[in-house]
Coordinates of C-alpha atoms and ligand atoms in Angstrom, one line a residue:
X9 CA 0.0 0.0 0.0
X10 CA 1.2 3.5 -0.8
X11 CA 2.5 5.3 2.3
X12 CA 0.7 8.6 3.0
X13 CA 1.8 11.8 4.7
X14 CA 0.0 14.9 5.6
X15 CA 2.9 16.9 4.2
X16 CA 5.7 16.0 1.8
X17 CA 8.3 18.6 1.3
X18 CA 10.7 18.4 -1.7
X19 CA 14.0 20.0 -0.9
X20 CA 15.7 20.4 2.5
X21 CA 17.2 23.9 2.2
X22 CA 16.2 26.7 4.6
X23 CA 12.8 26.8 3.0
X24 CA 12.1 23.1 3.0
X25 CA 13.7 22.0 6.2
X26 CA 12.1 24.8 8.2
X27 CA 8.7 24.0 6.6
X28 CA 9.1 20.3 7.5
X29 CA 10.1 21.0 11.1
X30 CA 7.3 23.5 11.6
X31 CA 4.7 21.1 10.0
X32 CA 5.8 18.3 12.3
X33 CA 5.7 20.6 15.3
X34 CA 2.1 21.4 14.4
X35 CA 1.2 17.7 14.5
X36 CA 1.3 16.9 10.8
X37 CA 2.8 13.6 9.6
X38 CA 5.7 15.0 7.6
X39 CA 8.4 13.8 5.2
X40 CA 11.1 15.7 3.5
X41 CA 12.9 14.6 0.3
X42 CA 16.5 15.6 -0.3
X43 CA 18.9 14.4 -3.0
X44 CA 22.1 16.4 -2.3
X45 CA 25.2 14.5 -1.5
X46 CA 27.7 16.4 0.5
X47 CA 31.5 16.2 0.4
X48 CA 31.5 13.0 2.3
X49 CA 29.2 11.3 -0.2
X50 CA 26.3 11.2 2.2
X51 CA 22.9 13.0 2.0
X52 CA 23.5 16.5 3.4
X53 CA 20.6 18.6 4.5
X54 CA 20.4 22.5 4.6
X55 CA 20.4 23.2 0.9
X56 CA 22.4 25.8 -0.8
X57 CA 22.5 28.0 2.3
X58 CA 24.2 25.6 4.6
X59 CA 26.3 23.6 2.1
X60 CA 27.5 26.1 -0.5
X61 CA 25.9 29.5 0.3
X62 CA 25.3 31.7 3.3
X63 CA 27.3 29.7 5.9
X64 CA 30.4 28.7 4.1
X65 CA 30.7 32.1 2.5
X66 CA 30.4 33.8 5.9
X67 CA 33.0 31.4 7.4
X68 CA 35.5 32.4 4.7
X69 CA 34.6 36.1 5.1
X70 CA 35.2 35.9 8.8
X71 CA 38.5 34.0 8.4
X72 CA 39.8 36.3 5.7
X73 CA 38.8 39.4 7.7
X74 CA 40.8 38.3 10.7
X75 CA 43.8 37.7 8.5
X76 CA 43.3 41.1 6.9
X77 CA 43.0 42.8 10.3
X78 CA 46.1 41.1 11.6
X79 CA 47.9 42.5 8.6
X80 CA 46.5 46.0 8.3
X81 CA 44.3 46.7 11.4
X82 CA 46.5 45.7 14.3
X83 CA 49.3 48.3 14.1
X84 CA 47.0 51.2 15.1
X85 CA 46.2 49.4 18.4
X86 CA 49.9 49.1 19.0
X87 CA 49.9 45.4 18.3
X88 CA 52.7 44.1 16.0
X89 CA 52.2 40.8 14.3
X90 CA 55.0 40.6 11.8
X91 CA 54.8 37.0 10.7
X92 CA 51.1 36.5 10.0
X93 CA 50.5 33.9 7.4
X94 CA 47.4 32.2 5.9
X95 CA 47.0 28.4 5.5
X96 CA 44.3 28.4 2.9
X97 CA 43.7 24.6 3.2
X98 CA 43.2 25.0 6.9
X99 CA 40.8 27.9 6.4
X100 CA 38.8 25.9 3.9
X101 CA 38.8 22.8 6.2
X102 CA 37.4 25.0 9.1
X103 CA 34.7 26.1 6.8
X104 CA 33.9 22.5 5.8
X105 CA 33.8 21.6 9.5
X106 CA 31.1 24.3 10.2
X107 CA 29.1 23.1 7.2
X108 CA 29.3 19.5 8.5
X109 CA 28.2 20.5 12.0
X110 CA 25.2 22.5 10.8
X111 CA 23.9 20.1 8.1
X112 CA 24.3 17.3 10.7
X113 CA 22.3 19.5 13.1
X114 CA 19.4 19.7 10.7
X115 CA 19.4 15.8 10.5
X116 CA 19.2 15.8 14.3
X117 CA 16.3 18.3 14.3
X118 CA 14.5 16.1 11.8
X119 CA 14.8 13.1 14.2
X120 CA 13.8 15.2 17.3
X121 CA 10.7 16.5 15.5
X122 CA 9.7 13.3 13.9
X123 CA 10.3 14.4 10.3
X124 CA 10.8 11.4 8.0
X125 CA 13.8 11.9 5.6
X126 CA 13.4 10.4 2.2
X127 CA 16.7 10.3 0.4
X128 CA 16.6 10.8 -3.3
X129 CA 15.1 12.8 -6.1
X130 CA 11.5 14.0 -5.6
X131 CA 9.0 14.5 -8.4
X132 CA 5.5 15.8 -8.1
X133 CA 3.0 13.6 -10.0
X134 CA -0.7 14.2 -10.5
X135 CA -3.1 14.0 -7.6
X136 CA -0.5 15.1 -5.0
X137 CA 1.6 12.0 -5.3
X138 CA 5.3 12.3 -4.9
X139 CA 7.8 9.9 -6.6
X140 CA 11.1 9.5 -4.8
X141 CA 13.9 8.0 -6.8
X142 CA 16.5 6.7 -4.4
X143 CA 20.2 6.7 -4.8
X144 CA 19.9 3.1 -6.0
X145 CA 17.7 4.2 -8.8
X146 CA 14.6 2.6 -7.3
X147 CA 11.4 4.8 -7.3
X148 CA 8.8 4.8 -4.6
X149 CA 5.5 6.7 -4.8
X150 CA 4.0 8.4 -1.7
X151 CA 0.6 10.0 -1.3
X152 CA 0.4 13.4 0.2
X153 CA -2.4 15.5 1.5
X154 CA -0.2 18.6 0.9
X155 CA 3.1 19.0 -1.0
X156 CA 5.6 21.9 -0.5
X157 CA 8.0 22.4 -3.4
X158 CA 11.3 23.9 -2.1
X159 CA 13.8 22.9 -4.7
X160 CA 15.8 26.2 -4.5
X161 CA 18.1 27.6 -7.1
X162 CA 21.4 27.1 -8.9
X163 CA 24.0 29.5 -10.4
X164 CA 23.2 31.0 -13.8
X165 CA 25.7 29.9 -16.5
X166 CA 26.6 32.3 -19.3
X167 CA 27.9 31.0 -22.6
X168 CA 30.9 33.5 -22.7
X169 CA 32.3 31.9 -19.5
X170 CA 31.6 28.2 -19.2
X171 CA 32.3 26.9 -15.7
X172 CA 34.9 24.1 -15.4
X173 CA 35.2 24.4 -11.6
X174 CA 39.0 24.6 -12.1
X175 CA 40.0 28.0 -13.7
X176 CA 36.4 29.2 -14.3
X177 CA 34.3 28.6 -11.2
X178 CA 30.8 29.4 -9.9
X179 CA 30.1 30.4 -6.3
X180 CA 30.5 26.8 -5.2
X181 CA 34.0 26.4 -6.7
X182 CA 35.0 29.8 -5.3
X183 CA 34.5 28.4 -1.7
X184 CA 37.1 25.7 -2.3
X185 CA 40.2 27.4 -3.8
X186 CA 43.2 25.6 -2.3
X187 CA 45.5 28.6 -2.7
X188 CA 45.1 32.3 -3.1
X189 CA 45.0 33.2 -6.8
X190 CA 47.4 36.0 -7.7
X191 CA 44.8 37.5 -10.0
X192 CA 41.1 36.9 -9.8
X193 CA 38.3 38.0 -12.1
X194 CA 34.7 38.2 -10.9
X195 CA 31.8 38.5 -13.4
X196 CA 28.9 40.3 -11.7
X197 CA 29.0 42.9 -8.9
X198 CA 26.0 41.5 -7.1
X199 CA 25.9 40.3 -3.5
X200 CA 27.7 37.0 -4.2
X201 CA 30.4 38.5 -6.5
X202 CA 31.2 41.2 -3.9
X203 CA 31.4 38.8 -1.0
X204 CA 33.5 36.2 -2.7
X205 CA 35.7 38.9 -4.3
X206 CA 36.3 40.4 -0.8
X207 CA 37.3 37.0 0.7
X208 CA 40.1 36.5 -1.8
X209 CA 41.1 40.2 -2.0
X210 CA 41.7 40.2 1.8
X211 CA 44.0 37.3 1.4
X212 CA 46.1 39.1 -1.3
X213 CA 44.4 38.4 -4.6
X214 CA 44.3 41.2 -7.1
X215 CA 40.6 41.3 -7.8
X216 CA 38.8 42.8 -10.8
X217 CA 35.0 42.8 -10.8
X218 CA 33.4 43.1 -14.2
X219 CA 29.8 44.4 -14.1
X220 CA 27.7 44.9 -17.2
X221 CA 25.4 47.6 -15.7
X222 CA 26.6 51.2 -15.4
X223 CA 25.0 51.5 -12.0
X224 CA 26.5 49.9 -8.9
X225 CA 24.2 48.0 -6.5
X226 CA 21.0 49.3 -8.2
X227 CA 18.8 47.8 -5.5
X228 CA 20.5 49.7 -2.7
X229 CA 19.8 53.3 -1.7
X230 CA 21.9 55.6 -4.0
X231 CA 23.8 57.2 -1.1
X232 CA 24.7 53.7 0.3
X233 CA 25.7 52.4 -3.2
X234 CA 27.9 55.4 -3.8
X235 CA 29.7 55.0 -0.4
X236 CA 30.1 51.3 -0.9
X237 CA 31.8 51.8 -4.3
X238 CA 34.1 54.3 -2.7
X239 CA 35.0 52.1 0.2
X240 CA 35.4 48.8 -1.7
X241 CA 37.5 50.5 -4.3
X242 CA 39.7 51.9 -1.6
X243 CA 40.1 48.4 -0.2
X244 CA 41.6 47.4 -3.6
X245 CA 38.7 45.8 -5.5
X246 CA 38.8 47.1 -9.0
X247 CA 35.2 47.4 -9.9
X248 CA 34.6 48.0 -13.6
X249 CA 31.1 49.1 -14.3
X250 CA 29.6 49.0 -17.9
X251 CA 31.9 46.1 -18.6
X252 CA 30.0 43.2 -20.3
X253 CA 31.9 39.9 -20.6
X254 CA 31.6 38.5 -24.1
X255 CA 34.1 35.6 -24.1
X256 CA 36.8 33.7 -22.3
X257 CA 39.6 31.3 -23.3
X258 CA 41.4 29.0 -20.8
X259 CA 45.0 28.2 -21.6
X260 CA 47.8 26.9 -19.3
X261 CA 45.7 27.3 -16.1
X262 CA 44.9 30.9 -16.9
X263 CA 41.8 32.6 -18.5
X264 CA 41.8 35.4 -20.9
X265 CA 38.5 37.3 -20.5
X266 CA 37.1 39.5 -23.2
X267 CA 34.7 42.3 -22.3
X268 CA 33.3 45.4 -23.9
X269 CA 33.1 48.7 -22.2
X270 CA 32.7 52.4 -23.3
X271 CA 36.1 52.2 -24.9
X272 CA 35.4 49.1 -26.9
X273 CA 36.7 45.5 -26.6
X274 CA 39.1 44.8 -23.8
X275 CA 41.0 41.7 -22.7
X276 CA 42.3 40.7 -19.2
X277 CA 44.1 37.6 -18.0
X278 CA 43.3 36.0 -14.6
X279 CA 44.4 33.0 -12.7
X280 CA 40.8 32.3 -11.6
X281 CA 37.5 33.6 -12.7
X282 CA 34.3 33.5 -10.6
X283 CA 31.0 33.6 -12.5
X284 CA 28.5 35.3 -10.2
X285 CA 25.8 36.6 -12.5
X286 CA 22.8 35.4 -10.6
X287 CA 20.8 32.3 -9.8
X288 CA 17.9 30.6 -11.4
X289 CA 15.1 28.4 -10.0
X290 CA 15.6 24.6 -10.0
X291 CA 12.6 22.9 -11.7
X292 CA 14.3 20.2 -13.7
X293 CA 12.6 16.8 -13.4
X294 CA 10.5 18.3 -10.5
X295 CA 7.1 18.3 -12.0
X296 CA 5.5 15.5 -14.0
X297 CA 3.8 16.8 -17.2
X298 CA 0.3 16.2 -15.6
X299 CA 1.2 17.6 -12.1
X300 CA -0.9 20.7 -12.9
X301 CA 1.7 23.1 -11.4
X302 CA 2.5 26.1 -13.7
X303 CA 5.6 28.2 -14.0
X304 CA 5.7 32.0 -14.5
X305 CA 7.3 33.7 -17.5
X306 CA 10.7 33.6 -15.8
X307 CA 10.7 30.0 -15.0
X308 CA 9.8 30.3 -11.3
X309 CA 6.9 28.2 -9.9
X310 CA 3.9 30.5 -10.0
X311 CA 2.4 31.2 -6.6
X312 CA 0.2 33.8 -4.9
X313 CA 1.1 35.8 -1.7
X314 CA 0.4 32.7 0.4
X315 CA 2.8 30.5 -1.7
X316 CA -0.2 28.5 -3.1
X317 CA 0.5 27.1 -6.6
X318 CA -2.1 26.5 -9.3
X319 CA -2.9 23.1 -7.7
X320 CA -4.9 23.1 -4.4
X321 CA -2.8 21.5 -1.6
X322 CA 0.5 22.1 -3.5
X323 CA 2.7 25.0 -2.3
X324 CA 6.1 26.4 -3.4
X325 CA 8.5 28.4 -1.3
X326 CA 12.0 30.0 -1.3
X327 CA 14.3 30.5 -4.3
X328 CA 12.1 28.5 -6.7
X329 CA 9.4 31.2 -6.4
X330 CA 9.2 35.0 -7.1
X331 CA 10.9 37.4 -4.7
X332 CA 14.2 37.9 -3.0
X333 CA 16.5 34.9 -3.2
X334 CA 17.3 34.9 0.5
X335 CA 17.5 32.2 3.1
X336 CA 15.3 34.1 5.7
X337 CA 12.7 34.8 3.1
X338 CA 12.6 31.0 2.2
X339 CA 12.3 30.0 5.9
X340 CA 9.5 32.4 6.7
X341 CA 7.6 31.3 3.7
X342 CA 8.1 27.7 4.9
X343 CA 6.7 28.6 8.4
X344 CA 3.7 30.5 6.8
X345 CA 2.8 27.5 4.5
X346 CA 3.1 25.0 7.3
X347 CA 0.9 27.1 9.5
X348 CA -1.7 27.6 6.8
X349 CA -1.8 23.8 6.1
X350 CA -2.4 23.4 9.9
X351 CA -5.4 25.7 9.6
X352 CA -3.8 29.0 10.9
X353 CA -4.2 32.3 9.1
X354 CA -0.5 33.0 8.8
X355 CA 0.8 35.6 6.4
X356 CA 4.1 37.2 5.6
X357 CA 5.1 40.8 5.3
X358 CA 7.0 40.9 2.0
X359 CA 7.7 44.6 2.4
X360 CA 10.1 44.1 5.4
X361 CA 12.6 41.5 4.2
X362 CA 16.0 42.8 5.1
X363 CA 18.9 42.5 2.6
X364 CA 22.5 42.2 3.7
X365 CA 25.8 42.2 1.8
X366 CA 28.5 40.8 4.1
X367 CA 31.4 42.9 2.9
X368 CA 33.4 45.0 5.4
X369 CA 31.8 47.2 6.2
X370 CA 28.5 45.4 5.9
X371 CA 25.8 46.9 3.7
X372 CA 22.2 46.3 4.8
X373 CA 18.8 47.7 4.3
X374 CA 15.1 47.2 5.0
X375 CA 12.1 49.0 3.5
X376 CA 12.3 51.4 0.6
X377 CA 15.1 53.5 -0.8
X378 CA 14.9 57.3 -1.0
X379 CA 14.9 57.1 -4.8
X380 CA 12.1 54.6 -4.9
X381 CA 10.0 56.7 -2.5
X382 CA 10.7 59.9 -4.5
X383 CA 9.6 58.0 -7.7
X384 CA 6.4 57.1 -6.0
X385 CA 5.9 60.8 -5.1
X386 CA 6.1 60.3 -1.3
X387 CA 7.5 63.3 0.5
X388 CA 10.2 62.1 3.0
X389 CA 12.4 63.4 5.8
X390 CA 15.9 61.8 5.9
X391 CA 18.3 61.5 8.9
X392 CA 21.8 60.3 8.6
X393 CA 24.5 59.7 11.1
X394 CA 28.1 58.8 10.2
X395 CA 30.0 56.1 12.2
X396 CA 32.9 58.6 12.2
X397 CA 31.0 60.4 15.0
X398 CA 30.3 57.2 17.0
X399 CA 32.4 56.7 20.1
X400 CA 32.0 52.9 19.8
X401 CA 33.0 52.9 16.2
X402 CA 36.1 55.0 17.0
X403 CA 37.0 52.6 19.8
X404 CA 36.8 49.7 17.4
X405 CA 38.7 51.7 14.6
X406 CA 35.7 50.9 12.4
X407 CA 34.4 54.3 11.4
X408 CA 33.5 53.9 7.7
X409 CA 29.9 54.4 6.6
X410 CA 26.7 55.7 8.0
X411 CA 23.1 55.0 9.1
X412 CA 20.3 56.6 7.0
X413 CA 16.7 56.6 8.3
X414 CA 13.9 57.6 5.9
X415 CA 10.5 58.7 7.3
X416 CA 7.3 59.8 5.7
X417 CA 7.3 63.6 5.8
X418 CA 3.6 63.7 6.8
X419 CA 3.3 60.9 9.3
X420 CA 6.9 60.5 10.4
X421 CA 6.5 56.7 9.9
X422 CA 9.8 55.0 9.1
X423 CA 9.8 53.7 5.6
X424 CA 13.4 52.7 5.2
X425 CA 16.6 52.0 7.2
X426 CA 19.8 51.8 5.2
X427 CA 23.2 51.1 6.8
X428 CA 26.7 50.8 5.5
X429 CA 29.0 50.3 8.4
X430 CA 30.0 48.0 11.3
X431 CA 27.3 45.6 12.3
X432 CA 25.0 46.9 9.6
X433 CA 23.0 43.7 9.5
X434 CA 22.2 43.8 13.2
X435 CA 21.3 47.5 13.1
X436 CA 19.0 47.1 10.2
X437 CA 17.2 44.3 12.0
X438 CA 16.4 46.8 14.8
X439 CA 14.9 49.1 12.2
X440 CA 12.9 46.1 10.8
X441 CA 11.5 45.3 14.2
X442 CA 10.4 49.0 14.7
X443 CA 9.0 49.2 11.2
X444 CA 7.0 46.0 11.7
X445 CA 5.3 47.8 14.7
X446 CA 4.8 50.9 12.6
X447 CA 7.4 53.0 14.4
X448 CA 7.9 56.7 13.7
X449 CA 11.3 58.3 13.6
X450 CA 10.3 60.1 16.8
X451 CA 9.5 56.8 18.5
X452 CA 13.0 55.5 17.7
X453 CA 14.5 58.8 18.9
X454 CA 12.7 58.5 22.3
X455 CA 14.0 55.1 23.1
X456 CA 17.0 54.6 25.4
X457 CA 20.0 53.0 23.5
X458 CA 23.0 51.6 25.4
X459 CA 26.1 53.6 25.4
X460 CA 28.5 53.1 23.8
X461 CA 27.1 51.0 21.0
X462 CA 27.0 50.9 17.2
X463 CA 23.2 51.0 17.7
X464 CA 23.4 54.6 18.9
X465 CA 24.1 55.5 15.2
X466 CA 20.5 54.3 14.4
X467 CA 19.2 56.3 17.4
X468 CA 21.0 59.5 16.2
X469 CA 19.9 59.0 12.5
X470 CA 16.3 58.6 13.7
X471 CA 16.7 61.8 15.8
X472 CA 18.3 63.6 12.7
X473 CA 15.1 62.9 10.7
X474 CA 13.5 65.7 12.6
X475 CA 16.6 67.8 13.2
X476 CA 17.2 66.5 16.7
X477 CA 20.5 64.6 16.5
X478 CA 22.8 65.4 19.5
X479 CA 26.2 64.2 18.3
X480 CA 26.2 65.7 14.8
X481 CA 25.2 69.1 13.4
X482 CA 21.6 68.8 12.0
X483 CA 21.0 69.5 8.4
X484 CA 17.3 70.0 9.1
X485 CA 16.4 72.5 11.8
X486 CA 13.5 71.7 14.1
Ligands
FAD13 P1 18.1 25.7 -1.5 O1 18.8 26.2 -0.3 O2 18.6 25.9 -2.8 O3 17.6 24.3 -1.2 C1 17.0 23.5 -2.1 C2 17.3 22.0 -1.8 O4 16.4 21.2 -2.6 C3 18.7 21.6 -2.2 O5 19.2 20.9 -1.1 C4 18.5 20.6 -3.4 O6 19.4 19.6 -3.4 C5 17.1 20.1 -3.1 N1 16.4 19.6 -4.3 C6 16.2 20.3 -5.4 N2 15.4 19.6 -6.3 C7 15.2 18.4 -5.6 C8 14.4 17.2 -6.0 N3 13.8 17.1 -7.2 N4 14.4 16.2 -5.1 C9 15.1 16.3 -3.9 N5 15.8 17.4 -3.5 C10 15.8 18.4 -4.4 N6 21.0 34.1 1.6 C11 20.9 34.8 2.7 O7 19.8 35.0 3.2 N7 22.0 35.2 3.4 C12 23.3 35.0 2.9 O8 24.3 35.4 3.5 C13 23.4 34.3 1.7 N8 24.6 34.0 1.2 C14 24.7 33.3 0.0 C15 26.0 33.0 -0.5 C16 26.2 32.2 -1.6 C17 27.5 31.9 -2.1 C18 25.0 31.7 -2.2 C19 25.1 30.8 -3.5 C20 23.7 31.9 -1.8 C21 23.6 32.7 -0.6 N9 22.3 33.1 -0.1 C22 22.2 33.8 1.0 C23 21.1 32.6 -0.7 C24 20.5 31.4 0.0 O9 21.5 30.4 0.0 C25 19.2 30.9 -0.7 O10 18.3 32.0 -0.8 C26 18.6 29.8 0.1 O11 19.4 28.7 0.2 C27 17.3 29.4 -0.6 O12 16.7 28.4 0.1 P2 15.7 27.3 -0.5 O13 15.3 26.4 0.6 O14 14.7 27.9 -1.3 O15 16.6 26.5 -1.6
AMP14 P1 23.0 39.3 -8.8 O1 21.9 38.8 -9.7 O2 22.6 40.3 -7.8 O3 23.8 38.2 -8.2 O4 24.1 40.0 -9.7 C1 24.6 39.5 -10.9 C2 25.2 40.6 -11.7 O5 25.9 40.1 -12.8 C3 24.2 41.6 -12.3 O6 24.4 42.9 -11.8 C4 24.4 41.5 -13.8 O7 24.3 42.8 -14.4 C5 25.8 41.0 -13.9 N1 26.1 40.3 -15.2 C6 25.3 39.4 -15.9 N2 25.9 39.0 -17.0 C7 27.1 39.7 -17.1 C8 28.1 39.7 -18.1 N3 28.1 39.0 -19.2 N4 29.2 40.5 -17.9 C9 29.3 41.3 -16.7 N5 28.3 41.3 -15.8 C10 27.2 40.5 -16.0

């Protein structure tokens, strides 16, 4: 007899595994299908994020930052560390250890919550049946009352730079370099390109980022993007905007990249090339032709605001559906769907999904940019506070960047918080909490912030919205 579950989740990334745990917690008989085999040749849970995304990239960012600080940031504190070296293999092995710990942790959570793991490739058939083809090639069909598709995304390939995972790599390959490349090319100045470019630049690579667009970080607030370009350039990243890669040729372990810019065709030789031009949804072999689930015009699974697909009882979440390709967005969609299946009226606030770029300084924001609000015709008041005026930032010798708070000119409601600077991700989250509760700039300004903290920069920027900052001259008068 066909085994039946209340919920079958396909994919155990931050969307799928969180959905499965939540569904099980809500008393639903739940299974999760995962096919990914980790470095040790065993099923590894956690998806892109834990295996080859958020976590390993942050592990390398943290290691490379410590090395960079030891080299360039210690002397000002009176610390001399003349013989600092980097063992790249040890750094990468540490990263692999963290990945192993966390992916193993998800398996433990599955056991603790009673989620059944089905190892293999999942495919949605008609009538909410799921076929799982195991590693031995044998297929088993399961019945499901509800199915959650959480198959995630994979890197986009571009014909001018075919990935060989040796000289030309994607983000996964760039997490596993065994030595610091003397010269490194990065195609794409998006989040992933800037983070991975930063890792290797800190370790001594000469990094050139080639970006087809003329505008740097178009999704960020213009003031933040401008400051980020200035700071990253000063750090040694050569960011070439308006440079579209049109070809590449690998010879003797080096790659010659051809690109066009305002001056015409250019060529540059690199030891390694990272292709970081975006990610696309994974739907290969996921849906039987009669499953009834439809895709949108960009190849994502079509869903509404509640992640419901075109088939009742079938949901899709995370990178495989519209919206930001971010782990926390995937997870919260997973929670929402599990709760809705269990009969709750959960919803998600898509307007308040924070974005973070883990360069140093970090770049983070939540809500709308000043330019987007102006384009919508919304009159705003803006308050900014530079970390150069923060005692905590001075103590840490980490004074680059600023906090910018944007509020509605009529109501004072905070509509956007944008930060480039130390702990930007954490500061923006404070803004997000306030915004979720409909905070005004005045509310934030009236709160007591610990001293001395980086958070005070948020407090002061909120005060500056209405001309009331204490530790900086106010542009706007009360
Ligand atoms: P995924 O994590 O892609 O998981 C999907 C899972 O489904 C995979 O394990 C896959 O093997 C499995 N699967 C697919 N098809 C099938 C099938 N048919 N049968 C069985 N299993 C299947 N996001 C952040 O929020 N913060 C960050 O700092 C961050 N850093 C990143 C750094 C890098 C280098 C990269 C590449 C991504 C980063 N991301 C980050 C993005 C983040 O990883 C994704 O948004 C997130 O993983 C999406 O989660 P998901 O569950 O939708 O999909
Ligand atoms: P993201 O989607 O945010 O990861 O960013 C990917 C970036 O890659 C985008 O800003 C694209 O403009 C850029 N890009 C895509 N194709 C090319 C190309 N052929 N040459 C240079 N940049 C590219």
